[in-house]
XYZ file of C-alpha atoms in Angstrom:
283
model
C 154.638 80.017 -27.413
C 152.856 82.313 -25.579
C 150.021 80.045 -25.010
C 152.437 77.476 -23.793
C 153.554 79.990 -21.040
C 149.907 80.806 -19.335
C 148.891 76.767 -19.024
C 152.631 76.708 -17.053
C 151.556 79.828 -14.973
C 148.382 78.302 -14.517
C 149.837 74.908 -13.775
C 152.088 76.507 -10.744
C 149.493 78.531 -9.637
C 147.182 75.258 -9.018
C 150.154 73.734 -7.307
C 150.628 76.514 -5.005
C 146.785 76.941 -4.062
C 147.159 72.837 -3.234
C 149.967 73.368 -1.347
C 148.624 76.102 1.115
C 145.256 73.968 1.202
C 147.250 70.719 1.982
C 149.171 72.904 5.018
C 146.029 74.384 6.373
C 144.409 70.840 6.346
C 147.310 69.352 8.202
C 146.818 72.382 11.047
C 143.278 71.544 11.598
C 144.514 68.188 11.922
C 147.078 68.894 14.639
C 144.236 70.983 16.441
C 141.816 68.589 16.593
C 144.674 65.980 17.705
C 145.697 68.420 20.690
C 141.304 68.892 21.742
C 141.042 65.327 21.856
C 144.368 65.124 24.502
C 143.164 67.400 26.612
C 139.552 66.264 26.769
C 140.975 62.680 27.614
C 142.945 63.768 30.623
C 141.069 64.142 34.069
C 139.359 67.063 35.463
C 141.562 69.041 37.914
C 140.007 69.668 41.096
C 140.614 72.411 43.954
C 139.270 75.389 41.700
C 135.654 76.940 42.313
C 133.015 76.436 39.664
C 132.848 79.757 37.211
C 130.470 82.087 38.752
C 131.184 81.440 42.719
C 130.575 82.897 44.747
C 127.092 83.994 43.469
C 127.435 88.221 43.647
C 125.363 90.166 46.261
C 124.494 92.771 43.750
C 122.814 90.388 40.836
C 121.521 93.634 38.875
C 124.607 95.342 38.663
C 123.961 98.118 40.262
C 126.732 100.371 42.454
C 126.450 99.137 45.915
C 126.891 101.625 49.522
C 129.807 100.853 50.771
C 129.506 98.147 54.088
C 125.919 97.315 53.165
C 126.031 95.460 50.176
C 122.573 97.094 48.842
C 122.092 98.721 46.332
C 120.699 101.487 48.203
C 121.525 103.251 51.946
C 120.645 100.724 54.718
C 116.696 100.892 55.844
C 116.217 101.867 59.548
C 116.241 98.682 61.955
C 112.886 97.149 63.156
C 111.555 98.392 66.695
C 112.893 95.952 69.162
C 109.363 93.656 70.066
C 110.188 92.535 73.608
C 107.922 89.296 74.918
C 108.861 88.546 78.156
C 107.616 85.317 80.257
C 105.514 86.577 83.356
C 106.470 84.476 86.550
C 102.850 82.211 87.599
C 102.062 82.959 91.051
C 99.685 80.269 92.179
C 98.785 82.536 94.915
C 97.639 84.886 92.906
C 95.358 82.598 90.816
C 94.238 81.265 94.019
C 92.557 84.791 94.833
C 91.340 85.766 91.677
C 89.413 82.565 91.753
C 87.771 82.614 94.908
C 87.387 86.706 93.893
C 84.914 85.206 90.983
C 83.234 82.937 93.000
C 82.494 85.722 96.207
C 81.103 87.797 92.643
C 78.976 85.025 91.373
C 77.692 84.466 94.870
C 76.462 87.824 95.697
C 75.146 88.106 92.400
C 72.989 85.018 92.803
C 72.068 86.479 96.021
C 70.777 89.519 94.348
C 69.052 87.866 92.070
C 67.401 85.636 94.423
C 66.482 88.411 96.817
C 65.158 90.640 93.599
C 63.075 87.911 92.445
C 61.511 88.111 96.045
C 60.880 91.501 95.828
C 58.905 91.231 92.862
C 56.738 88.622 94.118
C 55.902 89.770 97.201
C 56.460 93.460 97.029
C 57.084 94.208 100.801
C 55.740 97.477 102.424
C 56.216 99.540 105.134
C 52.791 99.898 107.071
C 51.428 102.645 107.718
C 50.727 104.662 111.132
C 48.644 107.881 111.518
C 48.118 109.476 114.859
C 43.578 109.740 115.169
C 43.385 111.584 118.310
C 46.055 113.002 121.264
C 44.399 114.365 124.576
C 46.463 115.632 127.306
C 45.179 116.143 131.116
C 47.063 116.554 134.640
C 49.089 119.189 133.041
C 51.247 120.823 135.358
C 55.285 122.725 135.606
C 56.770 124.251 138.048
C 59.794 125.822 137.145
C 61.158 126.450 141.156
C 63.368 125.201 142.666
C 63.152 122.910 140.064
C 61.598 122.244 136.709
C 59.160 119.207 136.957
C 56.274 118.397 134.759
C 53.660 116.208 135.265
C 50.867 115.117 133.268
C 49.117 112.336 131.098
C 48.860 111.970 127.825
C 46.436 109.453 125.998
C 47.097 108.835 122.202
C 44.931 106.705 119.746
C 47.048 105.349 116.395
C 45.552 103.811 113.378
C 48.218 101.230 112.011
C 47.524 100.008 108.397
C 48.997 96.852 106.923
C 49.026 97.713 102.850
C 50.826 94.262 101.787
C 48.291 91.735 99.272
C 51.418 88.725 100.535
C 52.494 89.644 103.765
C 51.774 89.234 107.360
C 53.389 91.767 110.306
C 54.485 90.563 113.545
C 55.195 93.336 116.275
C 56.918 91.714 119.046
C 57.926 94.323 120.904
C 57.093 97.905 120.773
C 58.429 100.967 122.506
C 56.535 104.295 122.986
C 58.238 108.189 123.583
C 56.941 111.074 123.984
C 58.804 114.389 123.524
C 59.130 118.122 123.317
C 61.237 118.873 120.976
C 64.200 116.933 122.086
C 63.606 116.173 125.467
C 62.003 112.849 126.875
C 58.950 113.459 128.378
C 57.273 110.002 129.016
C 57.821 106.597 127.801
C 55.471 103.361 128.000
C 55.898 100.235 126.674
C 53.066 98.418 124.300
C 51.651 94.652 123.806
C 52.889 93.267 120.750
C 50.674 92.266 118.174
C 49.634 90.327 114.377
C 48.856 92.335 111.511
C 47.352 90.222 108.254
C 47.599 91.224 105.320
C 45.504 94.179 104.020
C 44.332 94.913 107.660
C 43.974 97.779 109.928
C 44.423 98.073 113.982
C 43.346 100.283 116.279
C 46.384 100.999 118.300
C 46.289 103.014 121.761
C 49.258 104.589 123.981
C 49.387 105.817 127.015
C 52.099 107.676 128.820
C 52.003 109.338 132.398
C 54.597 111.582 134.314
C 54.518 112.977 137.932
C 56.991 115.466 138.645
C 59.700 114.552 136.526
C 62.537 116.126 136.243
C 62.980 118.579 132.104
C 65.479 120.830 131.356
C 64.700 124.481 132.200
C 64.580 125.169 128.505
C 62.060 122.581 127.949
C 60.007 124.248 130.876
C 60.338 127.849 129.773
C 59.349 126.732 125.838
C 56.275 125.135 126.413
C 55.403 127.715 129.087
C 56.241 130.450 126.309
C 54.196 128.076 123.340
C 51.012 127.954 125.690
C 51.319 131.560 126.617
C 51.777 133.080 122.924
C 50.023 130.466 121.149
C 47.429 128.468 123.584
C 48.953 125.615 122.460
C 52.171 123.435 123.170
C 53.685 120.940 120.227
C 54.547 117.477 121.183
C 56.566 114.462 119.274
C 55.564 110.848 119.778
C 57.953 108.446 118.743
C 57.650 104.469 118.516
C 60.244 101.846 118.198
C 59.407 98.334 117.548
C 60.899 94.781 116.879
C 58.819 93.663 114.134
C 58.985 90.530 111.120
C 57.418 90.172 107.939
C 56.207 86.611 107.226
C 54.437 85.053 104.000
C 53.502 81.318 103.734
C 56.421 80.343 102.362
C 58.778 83.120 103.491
C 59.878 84.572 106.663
C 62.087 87.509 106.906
C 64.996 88.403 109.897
C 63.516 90.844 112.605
C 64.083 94.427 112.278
C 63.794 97.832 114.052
C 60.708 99.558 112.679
C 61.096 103.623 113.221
C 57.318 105.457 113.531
C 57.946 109.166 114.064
C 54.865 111.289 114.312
C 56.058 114.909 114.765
C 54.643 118.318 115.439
C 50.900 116.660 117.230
C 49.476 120.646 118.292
C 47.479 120.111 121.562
C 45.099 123.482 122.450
C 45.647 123.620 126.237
C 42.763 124.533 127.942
C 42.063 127.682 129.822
C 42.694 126.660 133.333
C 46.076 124.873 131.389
C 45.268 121.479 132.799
C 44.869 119.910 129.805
C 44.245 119.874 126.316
C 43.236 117.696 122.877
C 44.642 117.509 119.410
C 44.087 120.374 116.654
C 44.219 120.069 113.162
C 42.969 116.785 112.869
C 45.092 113.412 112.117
C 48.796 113.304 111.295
C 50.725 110.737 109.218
C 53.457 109.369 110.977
C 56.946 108.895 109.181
C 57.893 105.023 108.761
C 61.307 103.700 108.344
C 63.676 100.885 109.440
C-alpha cells in the first residue's frame, strides 16, 4: 500500500513539473510572437540617433563653466595685423631712377679709377734756382712807394712716365707777406713726359703804391736782419694729355714762400740766400 502511494506522489509530481514547463514554453512563445510584431512595423522617424549630439567633453572630465574645456581658457593669440600698403607709382618712379643715378656714378668711378691706375697722374714739380733783386728803393713820405726789379729763375719738372703738360696760360705774383708787389704775365708752354724746363720770371715796379705796414716791415727786416723775405706766387691754366686721353683744363696753384734775399749794403739790391726752395703745388 504504501508503495502504491509514492508512484501516485511521484506520478502528480511529474504532472505538475509538465505543467509549469508547458506554461513557461507557451510565454516564450508569446514573446517571441510580440519581437517579431514590432520588428515588422516601420522605423519611426523625427528622433536623433543615440549618442547626438557627440559631447564636448569625450573624456569625462568636469568642464569650466562657459568654456567647455576641461581646463581654464588659454590666453588669446596676439592679434597679427597685415595690412595692404597703398602702390605709389611715383614713388617707384624715383627709387628707380635713384638706382640708376647710383649705378651711374659708380661706373663713373670705376672708369675714372681704372684711369688712375694706368696713367698715374702727377703734379709737377717747381723749385725756385735763383731770385736777385736790384732798383730797390721806398720812400715812406708823403707816401709809401716801392720800386724795384726782381728777376727769378724756376726749374719746373714733369715726373709723369704717360703724361704730357700743357701750360696755356700762366700768371706770376710777387709779394710781401700779403701785399702785391709786382705781377707779370708768362708764355705758355709743353712739358713731355719725364722732362724738365728752365722757367724765368720777371717782375718790375716803379713807385707803386704798398701799405705803410708793408713799407715799415721790410724797412724793419733789412734793418735788423740785412735781409727782406719775399713770396712768389704762380697761377696757371694748364691740361694733362696722353695719346689716348685728354683731361679738362685746370687751375694749377705754385706757391713758393719765404725766398730770403740779403740786401746789399748800399740797399739797392740783393740775391737769394739759402740756396733753392721747393715750391708748394696744388690745383
Amino acid at each position: 500500500m504504501k508503495s502504491g502511494s509514492d508512484l501516485m506522489s511521484l506520478v502528480g509530481s511529474s504532472r505538475y513539473f509538465l505543467g509549469s514547463e508547458k506554461s513557461n514554453l507557451m510565454e516564450m512563445v508569446s514573446d517571441f510572437d510580440l519581437v517579431l510584431t514590432l520588428s515588422s512595423r516601420p522605423p519611426v522617424t523625427g528622433y536623433p540617433a543615440p549618442g547626438y549630439p557627440p559631447s564636448n567633453n569625450p573624456s569625462g572630465c568636469a568642464t569650466t563653466a562657459g568654456t567647455g574645456f576641461p581646463y581654464a581658457a588659454p590666453p588669446p593669440r596676439p592679434a597679427y595685423y597685415n595690412p595692404r600698403y597703398p602702390y605709389y607709382p611715383r614713388a617707384t618712379l624715383f627709387r628707380r631712377l635713384l638706382a640708376i643715378l647710383i649705378a651711374f656714378f659708380i661706373i663713373c668711378g670705376t672708369i675714372v679709377f681704372i684711369i688712375w691706375l694706368v696713367l698715374r697722374p702727377r703734379f709737377p714739380d717747381f723749385r725756385v734756382d735763383s731770385l736777385s733783386l736790384s732798383n730797390f728803393n721806398l720812400s715812406s713820405s708823403p707816401s709809401s712807394l716801392i720800386s724795384a726789379k726782381w728777376d727769378v729763375r724756376f726749374t719746373v719738372r714733369n715726373p709723369n712716365h704717360k703724361l704730357s703738360i700743357f701750360y696755356d696760360h700762366i700768371n706770376a705774383y710777387v709779394f710781401y707777406k700779403s701785399e702785391s708787389l709786382s705781377d707779370t704775365t708768362l708764355p705758355p708752354f709743353v712739358q713731355g713726359t719725364r722732362n724738365q724746363t728752365t722757367l724765368r720770371a720777371s717782375f718790375a715796379t716803379a713807385s707803386s703804391y704798398v701799405d705803410d705796414w708793408a713799407v715799415e716791415g721790410i724797412n724793419g727786416e733789412r734793418k735788423s736782419h740785412g735781409t727782406v723775405n719775399f713770396n712768389v706766387r704762380l697761377l696757371s691754366r694748364v691740361r694733362f694729355k696722353a695719346s689716348w686721353w685728354r683731361a679738362r683744363h685746370r687751375i694749377l696753384s705754385v706757391y713758393c714762400g719765404d725766398l730770403t734775399v740779403g740786401i746789399s749794403s748800399n740797399g739797392a739790391g740783393g740775391t737769394l740766400v739759402g740756396g733753392a726752395r721747393e715750391c708748394r703745388v696744388g690745383i
